[in-house]
CSV table of C-alpha atoms in Angstrom, one decimal:
chain,number,residue,atom,x,y,z
O,239,UNK,CA,-29.3,-18.5,-2.6
O,240,UNK,CA,-31.3,-19.0,1.2
O,241,UNK,CA,-29.8,-16.4,3.6
O,242,UNK,CA,-28.5,-18.9,5.6
O,243,UNK,CA,-26.3,-20.1,2.7
O,244,UNK,CA,-25.6,-16.6,2.3
O,245,UNK,CA,-24.1,-16.1,5.6
O,246,UNK,CA,-22.3,-19.2,5.3
O,247,UNK,CA,-20.5,-18.0,2.3
O,248,UNK,CA,-19.7,-14.5,4.7
O,249,UNK,CA,-17.9,-16.8,6.9
O,250,UNK,CA,-16.3,-18.7,4.2
O,251,UNK,CA,-14.9,-15.3,3.1
O,252,UNK,CA,-13.5,-14.6,6.5
O,253,UNK,CA,-11.8,-17.6,7.0
O,254,UNK,CA,-10.2,-17.8,3.6
O,255,UNK,CA,-9.0,-14.6,4.5
O,256,UNK,CA,-7.6,-15.6,7.6
O,257,UNK,CA,-6.0,-18.5,6.5
O,258,UNK,CA,-4.2,-16.1,4.1
O,259,UNK,CA,-3.2,-13.5,6.6
O,260,UNK,CA,-1.8,-16.3,8.7
O,261,UNK,CA,0.0,-17.0,5.6
O,262,UNK,CA,1.3,-13.8,5.2
O,263,UNK,CA,2.5,-13.7,8.9
O,264,UNK,CA,4.2,-16.7,8.6
O,265,UNK,CA,6.0,-15.6,5.5
O,266,UNK,CA,7.5,-12.2,7.5
O,267,UNK,CA,8.4,-14.8,10.2
O,268,UNK,CA,10.1,-17.4,7.8
O,269,UNK,CA,12.3,-14.0,6.1
O,270,UNK,CA,13.5,-12.8,9.1
O,271,UNK,CA,14.5,-16.3,10.3
O,272,UNK,CA,16.4,-16.4,6.9
O,273,UNK,CA,17.8,-13.2,7.8
O,274,UNK,CA,18.9,-14.5,11.1
O,275,UNK,CA,20.4,-17.6,10.0
O,276,UNK,CA,21.5,-17.1,6.9
O,277,UNK,CA,19.8,-19.6,5.4
O,278,UNK,CA,18.8,-19.0,1.6
O,279,UNK,CA,16.8,-22.3,1.3
O,280,UNK,CA,14.3,-20.3,3.9
O,281,UNK,CA,14.2,-17.5,1.2
O,282,UNK,CA,12.7,-20.1,-1.1
O,283,UNK,CA,10.2,-21.3,0.8
O,284,UNK,CA,9.1,-17.1,1.3
O,285,UNK,CA,8.7,-16.8,-2.5
O,286,UNK,CA,7.0,-20.1,-3.1
O,287,UNK,CA,4.3,-19.0,-0.7
O,288,UNK,CA,3.8,-15.5,-2.1
O,289,UNK,CA,2.4,-17.0,-5.1
O,290,UNK,CA,0.1,-19.1,-2.9
O,291,UNK,CA,-1.2,-15.9,-1.5
O,292,UNK,CA,-1.6,-14.3,-4.6
O,293,UNK,CA,-3.7,-17.0,-5.5
O,294,UNK,CA,-5.9,-16.8,-2.8
O,295,UNK,CA,-6.0,-12.7,-2.9
O,296,UNK,CA,-7.6,-13.5,-6.4
O,297,UNK,CA,-10.2,-16.2,-4.5
O,298,UNK,CA,-11.0,-13.7,-2.2
O,299,UNK,CA,-11.9,-10.7,-4.5
O,300,UNK,CA,-13.6,-12.9,-7.1
O,301,UNK,CA,-16.1,-14.8,-4.3
O,302,UNK,CA,-17.0,-11.2,-2.9
O,303,UNK,CA,-17.7,-10.1,-6.4
O,304,UNK,CA,-19.7,-12.7,-6.7
O,305,UNK,CA,-21.6,-12.2,-3.6
O,306,UNK,CA,-22.2,-8.7,-4.4
O,307,UNK,CA,-23.4,-9.3,-7.4
O,308,UNK,CA,-25.8,-12.1,-6.9
O,309,UNK,CA,-27.0,-11.4,-3.4
O,310,UNK,CA,-27.5,-7.3,-3.5
O,311,UNK,CA,-26.3,-7.4,0.3
O,312,UNK,CA,-28.0,-4.9,3.0
O,313,UNK,CA,-25.9,-2.4,4.6
O,314,UNK,CA,-24.2,-4.0,7.5
O,315,UNK,CA,-23.4,-7.4,4.5
O,316,UNK,CA,-22.2,-4.4,2.3
O,317,UNK,CA,-19.7,-3.3,4.6
O,318,UNK,CA,-18.5,-6.1,5.7
O,319,UNK,CA,-17.8,-7.5,2.0
O,320,UNK,CA,-15.6,-4.3,1.6
O,321,UNK,CA,-13.8,-4.6,4.4
O,322,UNK,CA,-13.0,-8.2,3.4
O,323,UNK,CA,-11.7,-6.5,-0.4
O,324,UNK,CA,-9.7,-3.7,1.5
O,325,UNK,CA,-7.9,-6.1,3.9
O,326,UNK,CA,-7.4,-8.3,1.2
O,327,UNK,CA,-5.5,-6.2,-0.4
O,328,UNK,CA,-3.2,-5.3,2.3
O,329,UNK,CA,-2.8,-8.8,3.1
O,330,UNK,CA,-0.9,-9.3,-0.3
O,331,UNK,CA,1.4,-6.8,0.4
O,332,UNK,CA,2.2,-7.9,3.6
O,333,UNK,CA,3.4,-10.9,1.5
O,334,UNK,CA,5.1,-8.7,-0.9
O,335,UNK,CA,6.7,-7.0,1.7
O,336,UNK,CA,8.1,-10.7,3.0
O,337,UNK,CA,9.6,-10.7,-0.5
O,338,UNK,CA,11.1,-8.0,-0.6
O,339,UNK,CA,13.1,-8.6,2.5
O,340,UNK,CA,14.2,-12.3,0.9
O,341,UNK,CA,15.4,-10.7,-1.5
O,342,UNK,CA,17.4,-8.4,0.6
O,343,UNK,CA,18.7,-11.3,2.4
O,344,UNK,CA,19.8,-13.0,-0.5
O,345,UNK,CA,21.9,-10.2,-1.5
O,346,UNK,CA,23.3,-9.6,2.1
O,347,UNK,CA,25.0,-13.3,1.3
O,348,UNK,CA,27.8,-11.6,-0.6
O,349,UNK,CA,29.1,-9.8,2.8
O,350,UNK,CA,30.6,-11.1,5.9
O,351,UNK,CA,28.2,-11.3,8.9
O,352,UNK,CA,28.4,-8.3,10.5
O,353,UNK,CA,27.1,-7.2,14.6
O,354,UNK,CA,24.6,-4.5,13.4
O,355,UNK,CA,22.9,-2.2,15.9
O,356,UNK,CA,19.5,-3.1,15.0
O,357,UNK,CA,17.1,-5.4,16.4
O,358,UNK,CA,15.4,-6.7,13.2
O,359,UNK,CA,14.0,-9.9,15.0
O,360,UNK,CA,12.3,-7.5,17.8
O,361,UNK,CA,10.9,-5.2,15.0
O,362,UNK,CA,9.6,-8.1,13.3
O,363,UNK,CA,7.8,-10.0,16.2
O,364,UNK,CA,6.1,-6.4,16.7
O,365,UNK,CA,4.8,-6.2,13.2
O,366,UNK,CA,3.8,-9.8,12.6
O,367,UNK,CA,1.8,-9.5,15.8
O,368,UNK,CA,0.4,-5.9,14.5
O,369,UNK,CA,-1.1,-7.9,11.9
O,370,UNK,CA,-1.8,-11.0,14.1
O,371,UNK,CA,-4.1,-8.6,16.3
O,372,UNK,CA,-5.6,-6.7,13.4
O,373,UNK,CA,-6.6,-10.0,12.0
O,374,UNK,CA,-7.9,-10.9,15.4
O,375,UNK,CA,-10.1,-7.5,15.7
O,376,UNK,CA,-11.7,-8.2,12.5
O,377,UNK,CA,-12.7,-11.6,13.8
O,378,UNK,CA,-13.7,-10.3,16.7
O,379,UNK,CA,-15.6,-7.1,15.6
O,380,UNK,CA,-13.8,-5.6,18.4
O,381,UNK,CA,-13.0,-1.7,17.3
O,382,UNK,CA,-11.1,-1.5,20.8
O,383,UNK,CA,-8.7,-4.0,19.7
O,384,UNK,CA,-8.1,-2.7,16.2
O,385,UNK,CA,-7.7,0.9,18.3
O,386,UNK,CA,-4.9,-0.6,19.9
O,387,UNK,CA,-3.1,-2.0,16.8
O,388,UNK,CA,-3.1,2.1,15.7
O,389,UNK,CA,-0.8,2.5,18.7
O,390,UNK,CA,1.5,-0.2,18.5
O,391,UNK,CA,2.3,1.3,15.4
O,392,UNK,CA,4.0,4.0,17.4
O,393,UNK,CA,6.6,1.4,18.9
O,394,UNK,CA,7.5,0.5,15.2
O,395,UNK,CA,7.7,3.9,13.9
O,396,UNK,CA,10.0,4.4,16.8
O,397,UNK,CA,12.2,1.4,16.8
O,398,UNK,CA,12.3,2.4,13.0
O,399,UNK,CA,13.4,5.9,13.9
O,400,UNK,CA,16.1,4.6,16.3
O,401,UNK,CA,17.3,1.9,13.8
O,402,UNK,CA,18.0,4.5,11.4
O,403,UNK,CA,20.0,6.7,13.6
O,404,UNK,CA,22.4,3.9,14.7
O,405,UNK,CA,23.1,2.4,11.0
O,406,UNK,CA,23.5,6.3,9.8
O,407,UNK,CA,26.2,6.2,12.5
O,408,UNK,CA,27.5,3.4,12.2
O,409,UNK,CA,28.2,4.2,8.2
O,410,UNK,CA,29.8,7.1,9.2
O,411,UNK,CA,32.1,6.1,11.2
O,412,UNK,CA,32.7,2.3,9.6
O,413,UNK,CA,32.2,3.3,6.3
O,414,UNK,CA,33.3,-0.5,5.2
O,415,UNK,CA,30.1,-1.9,6.9
O,416,UNK,CA,28.0,0.6,4.5
O,417,UNK,CA,26.4,-2.6,2.6
O,418,UNK,CA,25.3,-4.7,5.4
O,419,UNK,CA,24.0,-1.5,7.7
O,420,UNK,CA,22.0,-0.6,4.4
O,421,UNK,CA,20.3,-3.7,3.9
O,422,UNK,CA,19.4,-3.9,7.6
O,423,UNK,CA,18.0,-0.7,7.1
O,424,UNK,CA,15.7,-1.9,3.9
O,425,UNK,CA,14.9,-4.2,6.0
O,426,UNK,CA,13.4,-2.3,8.5
O,427,UNK,CA,11.9,-0.4,6.2
O,428,UNK,CA,10.0,-3.3,4.7
O,429,UNK,CA,8.7,-4.0,8.2
O,430,UNK,CA,7.7,-0.8,9.0
O,431,UNK,CA,5.3,-1.0,5.7
O,432,UNK,CA,4.2,-4.1,7.2
O,433,UNK,CA,3.0,-2.5,10.5
O,434,UNK,CA,1.2,0.4,8.0
O,435,UNK,CA,-0.4,-2.4,6.4
O,436,UNK,CA,-1.6,-3.8,9.8
O,437,UNK,CA,-2.7,0.2,10.3
O,438,UNK,CA,-4.5,-0.1,7.3
O,439,UNK,CA,-6.7,-3.2,8.1
O,440,UNK,CA,-7.2,-2.2,11.8
O,441,UNK,CA,-8.8,1.2,10.2
O,442,UNK,CA,-10.8,-0.9,8.1
O,443,UNK,CA,-12.0,-3.2,11.0
O,444,UNK,CA,-13.1,0.3,12.7
O,445,UNK,CA,-14.8,1.6,9.5
O,446,UNK,CA,-16.7,-1.7,9.3
O,447,UNK,CA,-17.6,-2.2,12.7
O,448,UNK,CA,-18.5,1.3,13.9
O,449,UNK,CA,-19.6,3.0,10.9
O,450,UNK,CA,-17.1,5.8,11.7
O,451,UNK,CA,-14.3,6.5,9.6
O,452,UNK,CA,-11.5,6.8,11.6
O,453,UNK,CA,-8.8,6.7,9.2
O,454,UNK,CA,-6.5,9.1,9.1
O,455,UNK,CA,-6.3,8.5,13.1
O,456,UNK,CA,-9.2,10.1,14.4
O,457,UNK,CA,-10.4,9.2,17.7
O,458,UNK,CA,-12.7,6.4,18.0
O,459,UNK,CA,-15.6,6.7,20.8
O,460,UNK,CA,-18.4,5.6,18.8
O,461,UNK,CA,-18.1,2.3,18.0
O,462,UNK,CA,-21.3,1.5,19.7
O,463,UNK,CA,-23.9,3.4,17.4
O,464,UNK,CA,-25.5,2.1,14.9
O,465,UNK,CA,-23.8,0.4,11.6
O,466,UNK,CA,-26.5,2.7,9.6
O,467,UNK,CA,-26.3,5.9,10.9
O,468,UNK,CA,-24.0,7.4,8.8
K,64,UNK,CA,-32.9,7.2,-8.3
K,65,UNK,CA,-33.2,6.6,-11.9
K,66,UNK,CA,-31.0,4.7,-14.5
K,67,UNK,CA,-30.1,8.6,-15.7
K,68,UNK,CA,-29.2,9.8,-11.8
K,69,UNK,CA,-27.4,6.4,-11.3
K,70,UNK,CA,-25.3,6.8,-14.1
K,71,UNK,CA,-24.7,10.7,-13.1
K,72,UNK,CA,-23.5,9.6,-9.8
K,73,UNK,CA,-21.2,6.9,-11.1
K,74,UNK,CA,-19.6,10.1,-13.5
K,75,UNK,CA,-19.2,12.2,-10.4
K,76,UNK,CA,-17.2,9.5,-8.6
K,77,UNK,CA,-15.3,9.0,-11.6
K,78,UNK,CA,-14.9,13.2,-11.5
K,79,UNK,CA,-14.1,13.2,-8.1
K,80,UNK,CA,-11.6,10.6,-7.9
K,81,UNK,CA,-9.5,12.6,-11.0
K,82,UNK,CA,-9.8,15.7,-9.1
K,83,UNK,CA,-8.0,13.6,-5.8
K,84,UNK,CA,-5.9,11.9,-8.5
K,85,UNK,CA,-4.7,15.1,-9.7
K,86,UNK,CA,-4.2,16.4,-6.0
K,87,UNK,CA,-1.7,13.7,-5.5
K,88,UNK,CA,0.3,14.2,-8.3
K,89,UNK,CA,0.9,17.6,-7.6
K,90,UNK,CA,1.7,16.9,-4.3
K,91,UNK,CA,4.7,14.7,-5.0
K,92,UNK,CA,5.5,17.6,-7.9
K,93,UNK,CA,5.6,19.7,-5.0
K,94,UNK,CA,7.7,17.8,-2.3
K,95,UNK,CA,10.4,17.5,-5.5
K,96,UNK,CA,10.2,21.1,-5.9
K,97,UNK,CA,10.7,21.7,-2.2
K,98,UNK,CA,13.6,18.8,-2.7
K,99,UNK,CA,15.1,20.7,-5.6
K,100,UNK,CA,15.4,24.4,-4.7
K,101,UNK,CA,15.1,23.2,-0.6
K,102,UNK,CA,12.1,25.6,0.5
K,103,UNK,CA,10.5,24.4,3.1
K,104,UNK,CA,7.1,26.7,2.8
K,105,UNK,CA,6.8,24.3,-0.4
K,106,UNK,CA,6.7,21.1,2.6
K,107,UNK,CA,3.6,22.6,4.0
K,108,UNK,CA,1.4,23.1,1.1
K,109,UNK,CA,2.0,19.7,0.8
K,110,UNK,CA,1.3,18.7,4.3
K,111,UNK,CA,-2.2,21.1,3.6
K,112,UNK,CA,-2.7,19.5,0.9
K,113,UNK,CA,-2.5,15.5,2.1
K,114,UNK,CA,-5.8,17.0,4.6
K,115,UNK,CA,-7.9,17.7,1.6
K,116,UNK,CA,-6.6,14.2,-0.2
K,117,UNK,CA,-7.8,12.5,2.5
K,118,UNK,CA,-11.0,14.2,3.1
K,119,UNK,CA,-11.7,13.6,-0.4
K,120,UNK,CA,-10.7,9.8,0.1
K,121,UNK,CA,-13.6,9.5,3.0
K,122,UNK,CA,-16.4,11.3,0.8
K,123,UNK,CA,-15.4,8.8,-2.4
K,124,UNK,CA,-15.8,5.8,0.2
K,125,UNK,CA,-18.6,7.0,1.3
K,126,UNK,CA,-20.5,7.5,-2.1
K,127,UNK,CA,-19.5,4.7,-3.4
K,128,UNK,CA,-20.9,2.6,-0.4
K,129,UNK,CA,-24.0,4.5,-0.6
K,130,UNK,CA,-24.3,3.7,-4.5
K,131,UNK,CA,-23.9,-0.1,-3.7
K,132,UNK,CA,-26.4,0.2,-0.6
K,133,UNK,CA,-29.2,1.6,-2.4
K,134,UNK,CA,-28.8,1.1,-6.2
K,135,UNK,CA,-27.8,-2.9,-5.9
K,136,UNK,CA,-26.2,-2.3,-9.4
K,137,UNK,CA,-25.2,-4.6,-11.9
K,138,UNK,CA,-22.2,-6.4,-12.6
K,139,UNK,CA,-20.8,-4.3,-14.8
K,140,UNK,CA,-21.5,-1.2,-12.7
K,141,UNK,CA,-20.4,-3.1,-9.6
K,142,UNK,CA,-17.2,-3.7,-10.9
K,143,UNK,CA,-16.4,-0.2,-11.9
K,144,UNK,CA,-17.6,1.2,-8.1
K,145,UNK,CA,-15.2,-1.9,-6.8
K,146,UNK,CA,-12.4,-0.6,-9.3
K,147,UNK,CA,-13.1,3.0,-7.6
K,148,UNK,CA,-12.9,2.1,-3.9
K,149,UNK,CA,-9.4,0.3,-4.6
K,150,UNK,CA,-8.1,3.1,-6.9
K,151,UNK,CA,-9.0,5.8,-4.0
K,152,UNK,CA,-6.6,4.0,-1.3
K,153,UNK,CA,-4.2,4.1,-3.5
K,154,UNK,CA,-4.6,7.4,-4.5
K,155,UNK,CA,-4.4,8.3,-1.0
K,156,UNK,CA,-1.4,6.6,-0.4
K,157,UNK,CA,0.1,8.6,-3.2
K,158,UNK,CA,-0.3,11.6,-1.1
K,159,UNK,CA,0.9,9.6,2.0
K,160,UNK,CA,4.6,9.3,0.1
K,161,UNK,CA,4.2,13.0,-0.9
K,162,UNK,CA,4.1,13.8,2.9
K,163,UNK,CA,6.9,11.4,3.6
K,164,UNK,CA,9.5,12.9,1.3
K,165,UNK,CA,8.3,16.4,2.2
K,166,UNK,CA,9.5,15.4,5.7
K,167,UNK,CA,12.7,14.0,4.7
K,168,UNK,CA,13.0,17.3,2.5
K,169,UNK,CA,13.2,19.2,6.3
K,170,UNK,CA,15.3,16.8,8.2
K,171,UNK,CA,17.9,17.5,4.9
K,172,UNK,CA,17.6,21.1,5.5
K,173,UNK,CA,20.4,20.6,8.8
K,174,UNK,CA,22.9,19.6,6.4
K,175,UNK,CA,24.9,21.3,3.8
K,176,UNK,CA,23.9,20.9,0.2
K,177,UNK,CA,25.4,18.3,-1.6
K,178,UNK,CA,25.6,16.6,-5.3
K,179,UNK,CA,24.3,13.6,-5.0
K,180,UNK,CA,24.2,11.0,-7.8
K,181,UNK,CA,20.9,10.6,-8.4
K,182,UNK,CA,18.3,12.2,-10.4
K,183,UNK,CA,15.7,12.7,-8.2
K,184,UNK,CA,13.4,14.7,-10.5
K,185,UNK,CA,13.6,12.4,-13.1
K,186,UNK,CA,12.5,9.7,-10.9
K,187,UNK,CA,9.7,12.1,-9.3
K,188,UNK,CA,8.6,12.9,-13.2
K,189,UNK,CA,8.3,9.1,-14.3
K,190,UNK,CA,6.4,8.3,-11.2
K,191,UNK,CA,4.1,11.1,-11.4
K,192,UNK,CA,3.6,10.2,-15.0
K,193,UNK,CA,2.7,6.7,-14.1
K,194,UNK,CA,0.3,8.0,-11.8
K,195,UNK,CA,-1.3,10.2,-13.9
K,196,UNK,CA,-1.4,7.6,-17.0
K,197,UNK,CA,-2.8,5.0,-14.5
K,198,UNK,CA,-5.6,7.4,-14.3
K,199,UNK,CA,-6.1,8.3,-18.2
K,200,UNK,CA,-6.4,4.6,-18.5
K,201,UNK,CA,-9.3,4.2,-15.9
K,202,UNK,CA,-11.2,7.6,-17.7
K,203,UNK,CA,-11.3,5.9,-21.0
K,204,UNK,CA,-11.2,2.5,-20.0
K,205,UNK,CA,-8.2,1.5,-21.5
K,206,UNK,CA,-6.5,-1.5,-20.7
K,207,UNK,CA,-3.8,-1.5,-23.3
K,208,UNK,CA,-3.1,1.8,-21.8
K,209,UNK,CA,-3.1,0.6,-18.6
K,210,UNK,CA,-1.0,-2.4,-19.3
K,211,UNK,CA,1.9,0.4,-20.8
K,212,UNK,CA,1.8,1.9,-16.6
K,213,UNK,CA,3.2,-1.8,-16.0
K,214,UNK,CA,5.8,-1.7,-18.2
K,215,UNK,CA,6.8,2.0,-17.0
K,216,UNK,CA,7.4,0.5,-13.5
K,217,UNK,CA,10.2,-1.7,-14.1
K,218,UNK,CA,11.9,1.6,-15.5
K,219,UNK,CA,11.7,3.0,-12.2
K,220,UNK,CA,13.0,-0.1,-10.2
K,221,UNK,CA,15.5,0.1,-12.3
K,222,UNK,CA,16.6,3.9,-11.9
K,223,UNK,CA,16.2,3.3,-7.8
K,224,UNK,CA,18.7,0.3,-8.4
K,225,UNK,CA,21.4,2.7,-10.1
K,226,UNK,CA,20.4,5.1,-7.3
K,227,UNK,CA,20.9,2.9,-4.4
K,228,UNK,CA,24.3,1.4,-5.6
K,229,UNK,CA,25.8,4.8,-6.7
K,230,UNK,CA,24.9,6.3,-3.3
K,231,UNK,CA,26.2,2.9,-1.2
K,232,UNK,CA,29.2,3.7,-3.1
K,233,UNK,CA,29.4,7.5,-2.4
K,234,UNK,CA,28.9,6.7,1.1
K,235,UNK,CA,32.0,4.5,1.2
K,236,UNK,CA,33.9,6.6,-0.1
K,237,UNK,CA,32.5,9.6,1.5
K,238,UNK,CA,31.3,8.5,4.7
K,239,UNK,CA,30.5,12.7,5.6
K,240,UNK,CA,28.4,12.5,3.1
K,241,UNK,CA,25.9,9.9,4.8
K,242,UNK,CA,23.4,11.5,5.8
K,243,UNK,CA,22.5,13.9,2.9
K,244,UNK,CA,22.8,10.3,0.8
K,245,UNK,CA,20.8,8.4,3.1
K,246,UNK,CA,17.9,11.1,2.7
K,247,UNK,CA,18.2,11.2,-0.7
K,248,UNK,CA,18.1,6.9,-1.0
K,249,UNK,CA,14.9,7.2,1.1
K,250,UNK,CA,13.2,9.6,-0.6
K,251,UNK,CA,14.1,7.8,-4.3
K,252,UNK,CA,12.3,4.6,-2.6
K,253,UNK,CA,9.3,7.0,-1.5
K,254,UNK,CA,8.7,7.3,-5.6
K,255,UNK,CA,9.6,3.5,-6.1
K,256,UNK,CA,6.4,3.4,-3.7
K,257,UNK,CA,4.4,5.9,-5.9
K,258,UNK,CA,5.3,3.8,-8.9
K,259,UNK,CA,3.8,0.8,-7.0
K,260,UNK,CA,0.5,2.7,-6.2
K,261,UNK,CA,0.7,3.7,-10.2
K,262,UNK,CA,0.9,-0.3,-10.8
K,263,UNK,CA,-1.6,-0.9,-8.5
K,264,UNK,CA,-4.1,1.3,-10.1
K,265,UNK,CA,-3.1,-0.1,-13.6
K,266,UNK,CA,-4.2,-3.4,-12.3
K,267,UNK,CA,-7.2,-2.6,-11.0
K,268,UNK,CA,-8.0,-0.9,-14.3
K,269,UNK,CA,-7.2,-3.5,-16.4
K,270,UNK,CA,-9.1,-5.9,-14.1
K,271,UNK,CA,-12.3,-3.6,-14.1
K,272,UNK,CA,-12.2,-3.4,-18.0
K,273,UNK,CA,-11.4,-6.6,-18.9
K,274,UNK,CA,-12.9,-9.0,-16.0
K,275,UNK,CA,-9.6,-10.8,-16.4
K,276,UNK,CA,-7.3,-10.7,-13.4
K,277,UNK,CA,-3.7,-9.4,-14.8
K,278,UNK,CA,-2.8,-8.6,-11.4
K,279,UNK,CA,0.3,-10.2,-10.5
K,280,UNK,CA,1.8,-9.5,-13.6
K,281,UNK,CA,0.0,-12.4,-16.1
K,282,UNK,CA,-0.1,-11.1,-19.4
K,283,UNK,CA,-3.3,-9.4,-20.7
K,284,UNK,CA,-4.7,-10.8,-24.1
K,285,UNK,CA,-8.5,-11.4,-23.0
K,286,UNK,CA,-9.4,-8.1,-22.1
K,287,UNK,CA,-12.3,-8.2,-25.0
K,288,UNK,CA,-13.5,-11.0,-23.3
K,289,UNK,CA,-16.9,-10.5,-21.7
K,290,UNK,CA,-17.5,-9.0,-18.6
K,291,UNK,CA,-18.8,-11.8,-16.7
K,292,UNK,CA,-16.8,-14.7,-18.2
K,293,UNK,CA,-15.0,-15.4,-14.8
């Protein structure tokens, strides 16, 4: 494989990961739309979408492995391919969270519609934006943008904490609402998990771009340093 | 680096991952012990342990990256190193789950001890056993043992489902117990998540050993096929 073709393969890998991330983000949006309008046909779409996401995950891993095996890439490309492999795993789990939400929506169908003190669509918009921005920071190799995803995670955690206490109070005061409140709580938790995956992705981007390991929320100051300085 | 030294480095990598996995498993056991006896000093141990686990994670990733960059390993070693990188991420998240449980134990301290219809220690024992067995299957390169971890996941899911309904009923019937019941439910969910990480590890082991991609719970029949047949 020539260098030109090798770099084309890296671009293809990135492209495939982006398509898959778009599918995962759409899965979250669909699951929340299913929750909002209580339409189980949308849940079916989420389930079918997950199978497609799983296929993408396998293809991306295999392509990445082939590139590593055949091309013996240099440090900078190696770091990129490893980032793809790690981001791939987190994107796939975003798809899993969409299915978890969709299952909850199905269970909710057995109970009357309730006006619950939690803004699930708002949490979902924020979590989906984190996934999108994390991937965007990957395309643009922008460690600062990735860093901003880490800050967004605090907002989701806060919304989730508020949801917990509001729903807890509702359950204590109106025990007959417990099933619906509990399902909403679990959906909120799944969205928090989506935000965690976006955070993991952003950390991998920072690791890739900067060569500095900022996982576990260390600050990123040196992202312009040489890729190979570690 | 000679081949002998290279293989020694792979062994060191495996050894480090095992030590870290032992720490993660201990963190879960400690968090559950803290829950059982309501001892917050054990929660502090869990938090300190997490920092050590995070350091191990970074060291393992860096060593794996160095080996890939300097040694240009052949397909079989490449697959092993990629398995280490993926398993590393899941083991670190087991440590995160222990901290989540430990945080819940701290929150629980504000409420009177309650006799809850959920056997958290039993779920924890099962989830920790899954992590241990998944790592064991990695040491022994045993895809069948890894496959047995996937079956154990069903048991944890079932226990978790039962816990959900028992605690839901308790909350409906005795609303004043809602805070304790909700914390227990969240601890059960964290243990389910630990089991999910063990499942991910087992799937990575199967991928590494067999060259067949059995993620998403496809059956493993061809694990004796050539490593490079895909």
